[in-house]
Amino acid sequence: MKAVFLLLVCVTVCAVLGVCEGGNLRRNFYEKSCPLAEEIVQNVTWKHTSTNPILPAKFLRMHFHDCFVRGCEGSILLNSIANSKAEKDAIPNLSLTGFDVINDIKAQLETKCPGVVSCADILALATRDSVSFQFQNKKPIWEVLTGRRDGRVSLETEALANLPSPFSNFTTLQRSFVSQGLNIHDLVVLSGGHTIGLGHCNLFSNRLYNFTGKGDQDPSLDPTYAAFLKTKCKNLADTSTVEMDPKSSRNFDADYFVALNQKKGLFQSDAALLTNKGASKIVNELVTSTSFFKEFGQSMKKMGAIGVLTGKLGEIRKKCSVIN
Ligand code: HEM
Ligand SMILES: *[C@@H]1O[C@H](CO)[C@@H](O)[C@H](O)[C@H]1NC(C)=O
Ligand SMILES: *[C@@H]1O[C@H](CO)[C@@H](O)[C@H](O)[C@H]1NC(C)=O
Ligand SMILES: *[C@@H]1O[C@H](CO)[C@@H](O)[C@H](O)[C@H]1NC(C)=O
Ligand SMILES: *[C@@H]1O[C@H](CO)[C@@H](O)[C@H](O)[C@H]1NC(C)=O
């Protein structure tokens, strides 16, 4: 009885303080079963990133989309099957690429340790390694725990239901993150992922041309910046791309938060972070890169542990695009 009570207290404390961020994941899970696993992922990721500088942004977003739908269990990597569209074929998939790189990493791991390393772990590691290679002179920007196993289900409908839209207000964003076990702090910090990469005009041009249906502009967008964006996005139907972090999308830094405060957040979902007092305060704390990096690492660790399958759950896929 006492033991049960203690266990309950531990679980509660752990949940409240968030110290159980890693869940059942561990450091270097493949140490015995495939000692070179993390090195192989890193080598192959670096090789691809060196010739493909957009890969870090692609992987960062792919990892986020994986984790927010059924947890980080590689379901974003699965192809659609007869009569069932997969997550990767849902509308929010817009511009996801890099699946071929994941498949290449997996193929190389299968020659060394067949059936051992999960696709979910590969995505988590490759994301960290590509971002670190490109933006931090190869030094790991955050720690990735391993031991994830792969899921067997991937549904377009679940991607549509669980991925936050760029048109979301703060309430909706908060609800989305809280339902994943993340808090407002994580929401603000992880939105900093938008320090790299591109966004399509049609996902924010309503803010430039027809915000309330009267041909008007979003007043929460800096007018000079809006004028600049109009030169890139000619009309509501334009599907060109622009940097999400203006002039700094090739640096992984805290400029995203500086831009936000200057009313230069690209999406309504970015600007929404300033509409909540608590969130806005966190934005102000993240404008220096040292604090952003530290916080980003911690929130990525939390995100990387969402709904993971460990132990005997799930499977280790042979190919990342199909279940065994
Ligand atoms: C808070 C809710 C979020 C919303 C509504 C959102 C929405 C979006 C949208 C609409 C795009 C542009 C896609 C395109 O036009 O091709 C985008 C890009 C991106 N997002 Fe987010 N995002 C969110 C959170 C995150 C998080 C948590 C991360 C990772 C930590 C992330 C990382 C990225 C990256 C790296 C890109 C650039 C992709 C590229 O260049 O192809 N986002 N996001
Ligand atoms: C990874 O790359 C390094 C540097 O090129 C090389 O020394 C090492 O043997 C590679 N590791 C594996 C497992 O291929
Ligand atoms: C995204 O979904 C669309 C619509 O189902 C599909 O045609 C496209 O190939 C998908 N894109 C990626 C990168 O999977
Ligand atoms: C936020 O968006 C949701 C969904 O579109 C809507 O129901 C809600 O009223 C909005 N909340 C605020 C405060 O605007
Ligand atoms: C702007 O929005 C209104 C209301 O939704 C719509 O009637 C109008 O056609 C839109 N204007 C353009 C240029 O699409």
PDB file of C-alpha atoms in Angstrom, residues 107-316:
ATOM      1  CA  ALA A 107      19.310   1.004 -45.584  1.00  0.00           C
ATOM      2  CA  GLN A 108      22.831   1.547 -44.263  1.00  0.00           C
ATOM      3  CA  LEU A 109      21.781   0.613 -40.727  1.00  0.00           C
ATOM      4  CA  GLU A 110      20.089  -2.541 -42.004  1.00  0.00           C
ATOM      5  CA  THR A 111      23.355  -3.764 -43.538  1.00  0.00           C
ATOM      6  CA  LYS A 112      25.135  -3.367 -40.145  1.00  0.00           C
ATOM      7  CA  CYS A 113      22.380  -4.315 -37.679  1.00  0.00           C
ATOM      8  CA  PRO A 114      19.277  -5.640 -39.404  1.00  0.00           C
ATOM      9  CA  GLY A 115      15.981  -5.045 -37.622  1.00  0.00           C
ATOM     10  CA  VAL A 116      17.456  -3.133 -34.696  1.00  0.00           C
ATOM     11  CA  VAL A 117      17.194   0.635 -35.145  1.00  0.00           C
ATOM     12  CA  SER A 118      13.731   2.184 -35.396  1.00  0.00           C
ATOM     13  CA  CYS A 119      12.719   4.676 -38.044  1.00  0.00           C
ATOM     14  CA  ALA A 120      11.336   6.932 -35.303  1.00  0.00           C
ATOM     15  CA  ASP A 121      14.791   7.104 -33.678  1.00  0.00           C
ATOM     16  CA  ILE A 122      16.424   7.677 -37.055  1.00  0.00           C
ATOM     17  CA  LEU A 123      14.201  10.709 -37.661  1.00  0.00           C
ATOM     18  CA  ALA A 124      14.842  12.126 -34.172  1.00  0.00           C
ATOM     19  CA  LEU A 125      18.613  11.678 -34.506  1.00  0.00           C
ATOM     20  CA  ALA A 126      18.859  12.846 -38.107  1.00  0.00           C
ATOM     21  CA  THR A 127      16.906  16.005 -37.243  1.00  0.00           C
ATOM     22  CA  ARG A 128      19.323  16.901 -34.470  1.00  0.00           C
ATOM     23  CA  ASP A 129      22.365  15.946 -36.574  1.00  0.00           C
ATOM     24  CA  SER A 130      21.365  17.896 -39.680  1.00  0.00           C
ATOM     25  CA  VAL A 131      20.515  21.053 -37.700  1.00  0.00           C
ATOM     26  CA  SER A 132      23.746  20.765 -35.701  1.00  0.00           C
ATOM     27  CA  PHE A 133      25.849  20.127 -38.795  1.00  0.00           C
ATOM     28  CA  GLN A 134      24.494  23.136 -40.588  1.00  0.00           C
ATOM     29  CA  PHE A 135      24.145  25.685 -37.829  1.00  0.00           C
ATOM     30  CA  GLN A 136      26.353  24.729 -34.913  1.00  0.00           C
ATOM     31  CA  ASN A 137      29.532  23.578 -36.604  1.00  0.00           C
ATOM     32  CA  LYS A 138      28.500  19.926 -36.032  1.00  0.00           C
ATOM     33  CA  LYS A 139      28.199  20.357 -32.248  1.00  0.00           C
ATOM     34  CA  PRO A 140      24.979  18.671 -31.071  1.00  0.00           C
ATOM     35  CA  ILE A 141      22.486  21.455 -30.260  1.00  0.00           C
ATOM     36  CA  TRP A 142      20.276  19.153 -28.172  1.00  0.00           C
ATOM     37  CA  GLU A 143      20.399  15.684 -26.710  1.00  0.00           C
ATOM     38  CA  VAL A 144      18.373  12.910 -28.339  1.00  0.00           C
ATOM     39  CA  LEU A 145      17.341   9.978 -26.190  1.00  0.00           C
ATOM     40  CA  THR A 146      16.614   6.735 -28.038  1.00  0.00           C
ATOM     41  CA  GLY A 147      14.618   3.549 -27.718  1.00  0.00           C
ATOM     42  CA  ARG A 148      11.560   4.553 -29.725  1.00  0.00           C
ATOM     43  CA  ARG A 149       9.798   1.836 -31.696  1.00  0.00           C
ATOM     44  CA  ASP A 150       7.794   2.215 -34.871  1.00  0.00           C
ATOM     45  CA  GLY A 151       4.026   2.470 -35.190  1.00  0.00           C
ATOM     46  CA  ARG A 152       1.925   0.586 -37.701  1.00  0.00           C
ATOM     47  CA  VAL A 153      -0.756   3.164 -38.426  1.00  0.00           C
ATOM     48  CA  SER A 154      -0.665   6.417 -40.370  1.00  0.00           C
ATOM     49  CA  LEU A 155      -3.861   8.293 -41.190  1.00  0.00           C
ATOM     50  CA  GLU A 156      -4.389  11.490 -43.157  1.00  0.00           C
ATOM     51  CA  THR A 157      -7.394  12.332 -40.961  1.00  0.00           C
ATOM     52  CA  GLU A 158      -5.289  12.261 -37.786  1.00  0.00           C
ATOM     53  CA  ALA A 159      -2.739  14.614 -39.321  1.00  0.00           C
ATOM     54  CA  LEU A 160      -5.538  17.032 -40.204  1.00  0.00           C
ATOM     55  CA  ALA A 161      -6.975  16.798 -36.700  1.00  0.00           C
ATOM     56  CA  ASN A 162      -3.728  17.143 -34.743  1.00  0.00           C
ATOM     57  CA  LEU A 163      -1.413  19.486 -36.610  1.00  0.00           C
ATOM     58  CA  PRO A 164      -1.894  23.146 -35.711  1.00  0.00           C
ATOM     59  CA  SER A 165      -2.736  25.412 -38.631  1.00  0.00           C
ATOM     60  CA  PRO A 166      -0.883  28.652 -39.421  1.00  0.00           C
ATOM     61  CA  PHE A 167      -4.240  30.429 -39.082  1.00  0.00           C
ATOM     62  CA  SER A 168      -4.660  29.371 -35.446  1.00  0.00           C
ATOM     63  CA  ASN A 169      -5.179  31.846 -32.621  1.00  0.00           C
ATOM     64  CA  PHE A 170      -3.450  31.496 -29.279  1.00  0.00           C
ATOM     65  CA  THR A 171      -6.247  29.502 -27.636  1.00  0.00           C
ATOM     66  CA  THR A 172      -6.163  26.907 -30.388  1.00  0.00           C
ATOM     67  CA  LEU A 173      -2.367  26.644 -30.336  1.00  0.00           C
ATOM     68  CA  GLN A 174      -2.305  26.263 -26.594  1.00  0.00           C
ATOM     69  CA  ARG A 175      -4.994  23.595 -26.696  1.00  0.00           C
ATOM     70  CA  SER A 176      -3.064  21.707 -29.365  1.00  0.00           C
ATOM     71  CA  PHE A 177       0.189  21.744 -27.406  1.00  0.00           C
ATOM     72  CA  VAL A 178      -1.434  20.943 -24.064  1.00  0.00           C
ATOM     73  CA  SER A 179      -3.127  17.922 -25.615  1.00  0.00           C
ATOM     74  CA  GLN A 180       0.379  16.691 -26.452  1.00  0.00           C
ATOM     75  CA  GLY A 181       1.592  17.220 -22.891  1.00  0.00           C
ATOM     76  CA  LEU A 182       3.430  20.415 -23.802  1.00  0.00           C
ATOM     77  CA  ASN A 183       2.885  23.774 -22.099  1.00  0.00           C
ATOM     78  CA  ILE A 184       2.879  27.447 -23.149  1.00  0.00           C
ATOM     79  CA  HIS A 185       6.611  27.639 -22.580  1.00  0.00           C
ATOM     80  CA  ASP A 186       7.197  24.744 -25.003  1.00  0.00           C
ATOM     81  CA  LEU A 187       4.811  26.329 -27.502  1.00  0.00           C
ATOM     82  CA  VAL A 188       6.761  29.577 -27.563  1.00  0.00           C
ATOM     83  CA  VAL A 189      10.193  27.951 -27.507  1.00  0.00           C
ATOM     84  CA  LEU A 190       9.409  25.405 -30.216  1.00  0.00           C
ATOM     85  CA  SER A 191       7.811  28.025 -32.452  1.00  0.00           C
ATOM     86  CA  GLY A 192      11.418  29.231 -32.575  1.00  0.00           C
ATOM     87  CA  GLY A 193      11.925  26.364 -35.040  1.00  0.00           C
ATOM     88  CA  HIS A 194      10.704  28.969 -37.506  1.00  0.00           C
ATOM     89  CA  THR A 195      14.126  30.594 -37.249  1.00  0.00           C
ATOM     90  CA  ILE A 196      14.973  28.491 -40.320  1.00  0.00           C
ATOM     91  CA  GLY A 197      13.083  27.580 -43.448  1.00  0.00           C
ATOM     92  CA  LEU A 198      10.426  28.892 -45.754  1.00  0.00           C
ATOM     93  CA  GLY A 199       6.711  29.502 -45.768  1.00  0.00           C
ATOM     94  CA  HIS A 200       4.301  29.599 -48.694  1.00  0.00           C
ATOM     95  CA  CYS A 201       2.530  32.880 -49.451  1.00  0.00           C
ATOM     96  CA  ASN A 202      -0.944  31.360 -49.545  1.00  0.00           C
ATOM     97  CA  LEU A 203      -0.610  30.475 -45.855  1.00  0.00           C
ATOM     98  CA  PHE A 204      -0.393  34.114 -44.775  1.00  0.00           C
ATOM     99  CA  SER A 205      -1.384  36.321 -47.746  1.00  0.00           C
ATOM    100  CA  ASN A 206      -4.822  36.869 -46.190  1.00  0.00           C
ATOM    101  CA  ARG A 207      -2.877  39.035 -43.724  1.00  0.00           C
ATOM    102  CA  LEU A 208      -1.675  41.173 -46.638  1.00  0.00           C
ATOM    103  CA  TYR A 209      -4.737  41.420 -48.858  1.00  0.00           C
ATOM    104  CA  ASN A 210      -7.995  40.440 -47.215  1.00  0.00           C
ATOM    105  CA  PHE A 211      -7.660  40.048 -43.483  1.00  0.00           C
ATOM    106  CA  THR A 212     -11.295  40.587 -42.508  1.00  0.00           C
ATOM    107  CA  GLY A 213     -12.832  40.188 -45.945  1.00  0.00           C
ATOM    108  CA  LYS A 214     -12.682  43.931 -46.684  1.00  0.00           C
ATOM    109  CA  GLY A 215      -9.459  43.952 -48.691  1.00  0.00           C
ATOM    110  CA  ASP A 216      -7.578  45.003 -45.573  1.00  0.00           C
ATOM    111  CA  GLN A 217      -4.291  44.177 -43.858  1.00  0.00           C
ATOM    112  CA  ASP A 218      -3.677  42.486 -40.525  1.00  0.00           C
ATOM    113  CA  PRO A 219      -3.007  45.358 -38.114  1.00  0.00           C
ATOM    114  CA  SER A 220      -0.748  43.103 -36.051  1.00  0.00           C
ATOM    115  CA  LEU A 221       1.683  42.917 -38.984  1.00  0.00           C
ATOM    116  CA  ASP A 222       4.317  45.651 -39.341  1.00  0.00           C
ATOM    117  CA  PRO A 223       3.196  47.781 -42.357  1.00  0.00           C
ATOM    118  CA  THR A 224       6.692  48.108 -43.837  1.00  0.00           C
ATOM    119  CA  TYR A 225       7.199  44.383 -43.578  1.00  0.00           C
ATOM    120  CA  ALA A 226       3.741  43.808 -45.078  1.00  0.00           C
ATOM    121  CA  ALA A 227       4.691  46.027 -48.037  1.00  0.00           C
ATOM    122  CA  PHE A 228       7.844  43.956 -48.508  1.00  0.00           C
ATOM    123  CA  LEU A 229       5.889  40.694 -48.335  1.00  0.00           C
ATOM    124  CA  LYS A 230       3.500  42.015 -51.011  1.00  0.00           C
ATOM    125  CA  THR A 231       6.432  42.270 -53.404  1.00  0.00           C
ATOM    126  CA  LYS A 232       7.034  38.536 -52.824  1.00  0.00           C
ATOM    127  CA  CYS A 233       3.409  37.444 -52.725  1.00  0.00           C
ATOM    128  CA  LYS A 234       1.629  39.239 -55.539  1.00  0.00           C
ATOM    129  CA  ASN A 235      -1.930  38.181 -54.713  1.00  0.00           C
ATOM    130  CA  LEU A 236      -4.022  35.790 -52.647  1.00  0.00           C
ATOM    131  CA  ALA A 237      -3.353  32.893 -54.996  1.00  0.00           C
ATOM    132  CA  ASP A 238       0.429  33.326 -55.197  1.00  0.00           C
ATOM    133  CA  THR A 239       2.237  30.223 -53.923  1.00  0.00           C
ATOM    134  CA  SER A 240       5.772  31.594 -53.844  1.00  0.00           C
ATOM    135  CA  THR A 241       7.857  31.069 -50.724  1.00  0.00           C
ATOM    136  CA  VAL A 242       9.493  33.549 -48.347  1.00  0.00           C
ATOM    137  CA  GLU A 243      11.873  33.213 -45.398  1.00  0.00           C
ATOM    138  CA  MET A 244       9.950  32.771 -42.167  1.00  0.00           C
ATOM    139  CA  ASP A 245      12.657  34.537 -40.172  1.00  0.00           C
ATOM    140  CA  PRO A 246      13.249  37.645 -42.297  1.00  0.00           C
ATOM    141  CA  LYS A 247      16.882  38.002 -43.434  1.00  0.00           C
ATOM    142  CA  SER A 248      17.985  35.380 -40.940  1.00  0.00           C
ATOM    143  CA  SER A 249      16.430  32.126 -42.124  1.00  0.00           C
ATOM    144  CA  ARG A 250      19.888  30.744 -42.813  1.00  0.00           C
ATOM    145  CA  ASN A 251      20.893  31.103 -39.179  1.00  0.00           C
ATOM    146  CA  PHE A 252      19.619  29.040 -36.323  1.00  0.00           C
ATOM    147  CA  ASP A 253      19.369  31.855 -33.800  1.00  0.00           C
ATOM    148  CA  ALA A 254      17.003  33.888 -31.626  1.00  0.00           C
ATOM    149  CA  ASP A 255      16.176  36.384 -34.386  1.00  0.00           C
ATOM    150  CA  TYR A 256      12.764  34.775 -34.797  1.00  0.00           C
ATOM    151  CA  PHE A 257      11.807  36.193 -31.397  1.00  0.00           C
ATOM    152  CA  VAL A 258      13.305  39.592 -32.181  1.00  0.00           C
ATOM    153  CA  ALA A 259      11.275  39.651 -35.398  1.00  0.00           C
ATOM    154  CA  LEU A 260       8.122  38.600 -33.546  1.00  0.00           C
ATOM    155  CA  ASN A 261       8.462  41.582 -31.226  1.00  0.00           C
ATOM    156  CA  GLN A 262       8.820  43.828 -34.266  1.00  0.00           C
ATOM    157  CA  LYS A 263       5.469  42.507 -35.548  1.00  0.00           C
ATOM    158  CA  LYS A 264       7.258  40.525 -38.239  1.00  0.00           C
ATOM    159  CA  GLY A 265       5.979  37.076 -37.369  1.00  0.00           C
ATOM    160  CA  LEU A 266       4.978  35.505 -40.697  1.00  0.00           C
ATOM    161  CA  PHE A 267       1.953  33.410 -39.809  1.00  0.00           C
ATOM    162  CA  GLN A 268      -1.032  34.344 -37.673  1.00  0.00           C
ATOM    163  CA  SER A 269       0.109  31.473 -35.444  1.00  0.00           C
ATOM    164  CA  ASP A 270       3.444  33.240 -34.940  1.00  0.00           C
ATOM    165  CA  ALA A 271       1.873  36.628 -34.240  1.00  0.00           C
ATOM    166  CA  ALA A 272      -0.597  34.938 -31.876  1.00  0.00           C
ATOM    167  CA  LEU A 273       2.217  34.313 -29.397  1.00  0.00           C
ATOM    168  CA  LEU A 274       2.149  38.021 -28.550  1.00  0.00           C
ATOM    169  CA  THR A 275      -1.567  37.999 -27.766  1.00  0.00           C
ATOM    170  CA  ASN A 276      -1.117  36.139 -24.486  1.00  0.00           C
ATOM    171  CA  LYS A 277       0.623  37.853 -21.565  1.00  0.00           C
ATOM    172  CA  GLY A 278       2.496  34.793 -20.366  1.00  0.00           C
ATOM    173  CA  ALA A 279       3.612  33.788 -23.838  1.00  0.00           C
ATOM    174  CA  SER A 280       4.684  37.300 -24.689  1.00  0.00           C
ATOM    175  CA  LYS A 281       6.826  37.392 -21.557  1.00  0.00           C
ATOM    176  CA  ILE A 282       8.514  34.160 -22.665  1.00  0.00           C
ATOM    177  CA  VAL A 283       9.175  35.687 -26.103  1.00  0.00           C
ATOM    178  CA  ASN A 284      11.058  38.491 -24.341  1.00  0.00           C
ATOM    179  CA  GLU A 285      13.166  35.975 -22.451  1.00  0.00           C
ATOM    180  CA  LEU A 286      14.194  34.174 -25.627  1.00  0.00           C
ATOM    181  CA  VAL A 287      15.623  37.063 -27.621  1.00  0.00           C
ATOM    182  CA  THR A 288      19.187  36.029 -26.799  1.00  0.00           C
ATOM    183  CA  SER A 289      20.527  32.932 -28.531  1.00  0.00           C
ATOM    184  CA  THR A 290      22.092  31.418 -25.415  1.00  0.00           C
ATOM    185  CA  SER A 291      18.777  31.184 -23.603  1.00  0.00           C
ATOM    186  CA  PHE A 292      16.961  30.120 -26.768  1.00  0.00           C
ATOM    187  CA  PHE A 293      19.374  27.228 -27.431  1.00  0.00           C
ATOM    188  CA  LYS A 294      19.128  25.926 -23.890  1.00  0.00           C
ATOM    189  CA  GLU A 295      15.343  26.122 -23.822  1.00  0.00           C
ATOM    190  CA  PHE A 296      14.977  24.753 -27.332  1.00  0.00           C
ATOM    191  CA  GLY A 297      17.029  21.683 -26.395  1.00  0.00           C
ATOM    192  CA  GLN A 298      14.829  20.991 -23.396  1.00  0.00           C
ATOM    193  CA  SER A 299      11.574  21.416 -25.278  1.00  0.00           C
ATOM    194  CA  MET A 300      12.820  19.284 -28.177  1.00  0.00           C
ATOM    195  CA  LYS A 301      13.568  16.531 -25.692  1.00  0.00           C
ATOM    196  CA  LYS A 302      10.012  16.798 -24.409  1.00  0.00           C
ATOM    197  CA  MET A 303       8.569  16.884 -27.911  1.00  0.00           C
ATOM    198  CA  GLY A 304      10.734  13.912 -28.891  1.00  0.00           C
ATOM    199  CA  ALA A 305       9.185  11.850 -26.117  1.00  0.00           C
ATOM    200  CA  ILE A 306       5.520  12.447 -27.015  1.00  0.00           C
ATOM    201  CA  GLY A 307       3.587   9.193 -27.177  1.00  0.00           C
ATOM    202  CA  VAL A 308       6.642   7.061 -27.852  1.00  0.00           C
ATOM    203  CA  LEU A 309       6.307   3.312 -28.224  1.00  0.00           C
ATOM    204  CA  THR A 310       8.923   1.507 -26.154  1.00  0.00           C
ATOM    205  CA  GLY A 311       9.623  -1.959 -24.800  1.00  0.00           C
ATOM    206  CA  LYS A 312       7.456  -4.470 -26.619  1.00  0.00           C
ATOM    207  CA  LEU A 313       5.125  -1.942 -28.227  1.00  0.00           C
ATOM    208  CA  GLY A 314       5.184  -1.347 -31.959  1.00  0.00           C
ATOM    209  CA  GLU A 315       7.876  -2.847 -34.157  1.00  0.00           C
ATOM    210  CA  ILE A 316      11.229  -2.110 -35.756  1.00  0.00           C
TER     211      ILE A 316
END
